[in-house]
PDB file of C-alpha atoms and ligand atoms in Angstrom:
ATOM      1  CA  MET A  25      39.094  36.976 -39.105  1.00 61.00           C
ATOM      2  CA  SER A  26      39.585  33.211 -39.273  1.00 77.00           C
ATOM      3  CA  ASP A  27      42.960  31.651 -40.002  1.00 87.00           C
ATOM      4  CA  LEU A  28      43.999  31.624 -43.618  1.00 90.00           C
ATOM      5  CA  VAL A  29      44.369  28.299 -45.384  1.00 93.00           C
ATOM      6  CA  ARG A  30      46.646  27.992 -48.394  1.00 93.00           C
ATOM      7  CA  LEU A  31      45.039  25.939 -51.154  1.00 91.00           C
ATOM      8  CA  SER A  32      46.514  24.286 -54.182  1.00 93.00           C
ATOM      9  CA  PHE A  33      44.411  23.272 -57.147  1.00 90.00           C
ATOM     10  CA  SER A  34      44.680  22.809 -60.888  1.00 95.00           C
ATOM     11  CA  ILE A  35      43.124  25.008 -63.567  1.00 95.00           C
ATOM     12  CA  GLU A  36      43.708  24.961 -67.331  1.00 97.00           C
ATOM     13  CA  GLN A  37      46.018  27.774 -68.543  1.00 96.00           C
ATOM     14  CA  PRO A  38      43.334  29.538 -70.670  1.00 97.00           C
ATOM     15  CA  LEU A  39      41.106  29.717 -67.596  1.00 96.00           C
ATOM     16  CA  VAL A  40      43.982  31.096 -65.498  1.00 94.00           C
ATOM     17  CA  ASP A  41      44.501  33.763 -68.198  1.00 95.00           C
ATOM     18  CA  LYS A  42      40.817  34.645 -68.000  1.00 95.00           C
ATOM     19  CA  LEU A  43      41.045  34.847 -64.196  1.00 94.00           C
ATOM     20  CA  GLU A  44      44.023  37.212 -64.442  1.00 92.00           C
ATOM     21  CA  GLN A  45      42.089  39.394 -66.890  1.00 93.00           C
ATOM     22  CA  LEU A  46      39.064  39.470 -64.588  1.00 94.00           C
ATOM     23  CA  VAL A  47      41.193  40.395 -61.576  1.00 93.00           C
ATOM     24  CA  ALA A  48      42.975  43.149 -63.535  1.00 92.00           C
ATOM     25  CA  ARG A  49      39.697  44.523 -64.941  1.00 94.00           C
ATOM     26  CA  SER A  50      38.066  44.537 -61.491  1.00 93.00           C
ATOM     27  CA  ASP A  51      40.895  46.556 -59.895  1.00 90.00           C
ATOM     28  CA  TYR A  52      41.502  43.954 -57.178  1.00 91.00           C
ATOM     29  CA  ASP A  53      44.919  44.111 -55.569  1.00 87.00           C
ATOM     30  CA  ASN A  54      45.261  40.352 -55.540  1.00 86.00           C
ATOM     31  CA  ARG A  55      43.704  37.141 -56.805  1.00 90.00           C
ATOM     32  CA  SER A  56      42.909  35.826 -53.318  1.00 92.00           C
ATOM     33  CA  GLU A  57      40.494  38.622 -52.488  1.00 92.00           C
ATOM     34  CA  PHE A  58      38.883  38.306 -55.930  1.00 94.00           C
ATOM     35  CA  ILE A  59      38.329  34.558 -55.418  1.00 94.00           C
ATOM     36  CA  ARG A  60      37.016  35.102 -51.854  1.00 94.00           C
ATOM     37  CA  ASP A  61      34.440  37.542 -53.217  1.00 95.00           C
ATOM     38  CA  MET A  62      33.513  35.125 -56.036  1.00 95.00           C
ATOM     39  CA  ILE A  63      32.826  32.417 -53.435  1.00 96.00           C
ATOM     40  CA  ARG A  64      30.796  34.831 -51.292  1.00 95.00           C
ATOM     41  CA  ALA A  65      28.768  35.861 -54.363  1.00 95.00           C
ATOM     42  CA  LYS A  66      27.999  32.178 -55.050  1.00 95.00           C
ATOM     43  CA  ILE A  67      26.967  31.585 -51.407  1.00 95.00           C
ATOM     44  CA  VAL A  68      24.579  34.551 -51.565  1.00 95.00           C
ATOM     45  CA  GLU A  69      23.177  33.369 -54.916  1.00 94.00           C
ATOM     46  CA  HIS A  70      22.468  29.912 -53.452  1.00 95.00           C
ATOM     47  CA  ALA A  71      20.788  31.505 -50.413  1.00 93.00           C
ATOM     48  CA  TRP A  72      18.440  33.397 -52.771  1.00 94.00           C
ATOM     49  CA  GLU A  73      17.695  30.184 -54.696  1.00 95.00           C
ATOM     50  CA  ALA A  74      16.858  28.501 -51.375  1.00 96.00           C
ATOM     51  CA  ASP A  75      14.539  31.469 -50.649  1.00 96.00           C
ATOM     52  CA  GLU A  76      16.422  32.411 -47.496  1.00 96.00           C
ATOM     53  CA  GLU A  77      16.138  35.841 -45.913  1.00 97.00           C
ATOM     54  CA  ALA A  78      17.765  38.579 -47.952  1.00 97.00           C
ATOM     55  CA  ILE A  79      18.115  42.352 -48.110  1.00 97.00           C
ATOM     56  CA  GLY A  80      16.885  44.220 -51.149  1.00 97.00           C
ATOM     57  CA  THR A  81      16.737  47.751 -52.454  1.00 98.00           C
ATOM     58  CA  ILE A  82      14.007  48.523 -54.947  1.00 98.00           C
ATOM     59  CA  THR A  83      14.541  51.763 -56.854  1.00 98.00           C
ATOM     60  CA  LEU A  84      11.654  53.301 -58.757  1.00 98.00           C
ATOM     61  CA  VAL A  85      11.652  56.269 -61.085  1.00 98.00           C
ATOM     62  CA  TYR A  86       8.164  57.558 -61.722  1.00 97.00           C
ATOM     63  CA  ASN A  87       6.075  60.486 -62.827  1.00 95.00           C
ATOM     64  CA  HIS A  88       4.137  61.695 -59.825  1.00 92.00           C
ATOM     65  CA  HIS A  89       1.508  63.324 -62.072  1.00 93.00           C
ATOM     66  CA  SER A  90       0.266  59.875 -63.141  1.00 90.00           C
ATOM     67  CA  ARG A  91      -3.264  59.413 -61.875  1.00 89.00           C
ATOM     68  CA  LEU A  92      -3.468  57.648 -58.487  1.00 94.00           C
ATOM     69  CA  LEU A  93       0.126  56.436 -58.786  1.00 95.00           C
ATOM     70  CA  ASN A  94       1.237  57.739 -55.387  1.00 93.00           C
ATOM     71  CA  GLU A  95      -1.769  56.026 -53.771  1.00 95.00           C
ATOM     72  CA  LYS A  96      -1.051  52.734 -55.577  1.00 96.00           C
ATOM     73  CA  LEU A  97       2.623  52.741 -54.560  1.00 96.00           C
ATOM     74  CA  THR A  98       1.753  53.608 -50.967  1.00 95.00           C
ATOM     75  CA  ASP A  99      -0.954  50.907 -50.808  1.00 96.00           C
ATOM     76  CA  LEU A 100       1.508  48.284 -52.065  1.00 96.00           C
ATOM     77  CA  GLN A 101       4.095  49.320 -49.496  1.00 96.00           C
ATOM     78  CA  HIS A 102       1.509  49.085 -46.728  1.00 97.00           C
ATOM     79  CA  ASP A 103       0.573  45.576 -47.920  1.00 97.00           C
ATOM     80  CA  TYR A 104       4.228  44.580 -47.417  1.00 97.00           C
ATOM     81  CA  HIS A 105       4.932  46.821 -44.400  1.00 97.00           C
ATOM     82  CA  GLN A 106       6.526  44.006 -42.367  1.00 97.00           C
ATOM     83  CA  MET A 107       9.303  43.750 -44.952  1.00 98.00           C
ATOM     84  CA  ILE A 108      10.040  47.445 -45.433  1.00 98.00           C
ATOM     85  CA  LEU A 109      13.016  48.792 -43.483  1.00 98.00           C
ATOM     86  CA  ALA A 110      13.252  52.299 -44.932  1.00 97.00           C
ATOM     87  CA  THR A 111      12.058  54.412 -47.814  1.00 97.00           C
ATOM     88  CA  THR A 112      13.740  57.439 -49.319  1.00 97.00           C
ATOM     89  CA  HIS A 113      11.964  59.705 -51.752  1.00 96.00           C
ATOM     90  CA  VAL A 114      13.807  62.205 -53.923  1.00 97.00           C
ATOM     91  CA  HIS A 115      12.086  64.798 -56.136  1.00 97.00           C
ATOM     92  CA  LEU A 116      14.222  64.634 -59.293  1.00 97.00           C
ATOM     93  CA  ASP A 117      12.576  67.579 -61.055  1.00 97.00           C
ATOM     94  CA  ALA A 118       9.126  69.174 -61.365  1.00 96.00           C
ATOM     95  CA  HIS A 119       7.590  65.886 -62.575  1.00 96.00           C
ATOM     96  CA  LEU A 120       9.801  62.922 -61.741  1.00 97.00           C
ATOM     97  CA  CYS A 121      10.473  61.170 -58.465  1.00 97.00           C
ATOM     98  CA  ALA A 122      12.924  58.491 -57.404  1.00 98.00           C
ATOM     99  CA  GLU A 123      12.038  56.224 -54.527  1.00 97.00           C
ATOM    100  CA  MET A 124      14.425  53.775 -52.884  1.00 98.00           C
ATOM    101  CA  ILE A 125      12.725  51.123 -50.776  1.00 98.00           C
ATOM    102  CA  MET A 126      14.954  48.974 -48.602  1.00 98.00           C
ATOM    103  CA  VAL A 127      13.418  45.645 -47.668  1.00 98.00           C
ATOM    104  CA  ARG A 128      14.239  42.520 -45.689  1.00 98.00           C
ATOM    105  CA  GLY A 129      12.486  39.224 -46.304  1.00 98.00           C
ATOM    106  CA  HIS A 130      12.477  35.962 -48.205  1.00 97.00           C
ATOM    107  CA  ALA A 131      14.066  36.373 -51.619  1.00 97.00           C
ATOM    108  CA  SER A 132      10.852  35.376 -53.419  1.00 97.00           C
ATOM    109  CA  ASP A 133       8.797  37.942 -51.462  1.00 97.00           C
ATOM    110  CA  ILE A 134      11.313  40.678 -52.275  1.00 98.00           C
ATOM    111  CA  ARG A 135      11.151  39.796 -55.994  1.00 97.00           C
ATOM    112  CA  GLN A 136       7.353  39.727 -55.858  1.00 97.00           C
ATOM    113  CA  LEU A 137       7.165  43.181 -54.257  1.00 97.00           C
ATOM    114  CA  ALA A 138       9.637  44.580 -56.818  1.00 98.00           C
ATOM    115  CA  ASN A 139       7.515  43.143 -59.654  1.00 97.00           C
ATOM    116  CA  LEU A 140       4.335  44.635 -58.227  1.00 97.00           C
ATOM    117  CA  LEU A 141       5.893  48.067 -57.694  1.00 97.00           C
ATOM    118  CA  GLN A 142       7.115  48.335 -61.281  1.00 97.00           C
ATOM    119  CA  GLN A 143       3.735  47.561 -62.860  1.00 96.00           C
ATOM    120  CA  PRO A 144       1.568  50.669 -62.218  1.00 95.00           C
ATOM    121  CA  LYS A 145       1.270  53.101 -65.129  1.00 94.00           C
ATOM    122  CA  GLY A 146       3.655  56.004 -64.612  1.00 95.00           C
ATOM    123  CA  VAL A 147       6.497  53.924 -63.169  1.00 97.00           C
ATOM    124  CA  LEU A 148       9.183  54.534 -65.794  1.00 97.00           C
ATOM    125  CA  HIS A 149      11.880  52.225 -64.464  1.00 98.00           C
ATOM    126  CA  ALA A 150      12.444  49.901 -61.563  1.00 98.00           C
ATOM    127  CA  THR A 151      15.493  47.988 -60.426  1.00 98.00           C
ATOM    128  CA  LEU A 152      16.008  45.448 -57.691  1.00 98.00           C
ATOM    129  CA  SER A 153      19.361  45.064 -56.049  1.00 97.00           C
ATOM    130  CA  MET A 154      19.603  42.109 -53.659  1.00 96.00           C
ATOM    131  CA  THR A 155      22.216  41.239 -51.142  1.00 96.00           C
ATOM    132  CA  SER A 156      22.666  39.056 -48.091  1.00 95.00           C
ATOM    133  CA  THR A 157      21.755  39.567 -44.450  1.00 95.00           C
ATOM    134  CA  GLY A 158      25.382  38.529 -43.958  1.00 93.00           C
ATOM    135  CA  LYS A 159      24.511  35.494 -41.811  1.00 91.00           C
ATOM    136  CA  GLN A 160      25.610  33.008 -44.474  1.00 87.00           C
ATOM    137  CA  LEU A 161      28.944  34.779 -44.895  1.00 90.00           C
ATOM    138  CA  LEU A 162      30.333  34.471 -41.375  1.00 85.00           C
TER     139      LEU A 162
HETATM  140 NI1   NI B 210       8.681  63.430 -55.588  1.00 82.70          NI
END
């Protein structure tokens, strides 16, 4: 860990109150760690805007009885095979499946794949969670 630097800066009291509320609500032990994580979140956000390499997890919930849906989802994943790191499939019940697809690639490509995967009929819900490769955070 790099050396710590003590900073001093000015913030209006209402904003300080809001910061204290945010820290308390987030269960952080101290303000410093909360602010560090806020800065890291901003760095990662900027990296996505600059279309840098990112890590994503696309989660799909779908009905596997939908006609040709498994084939469509598999075809799409093969089209983007260079980006796919791992896939986990869970049979939720007799009809529904959840699939978690972990990907690595440019932020725009990850978003595009997530958009394509949520479109076929029978996909009931899709979420994309994106994070950093960590390179920008060292
Ligand atoms: Ni299944």
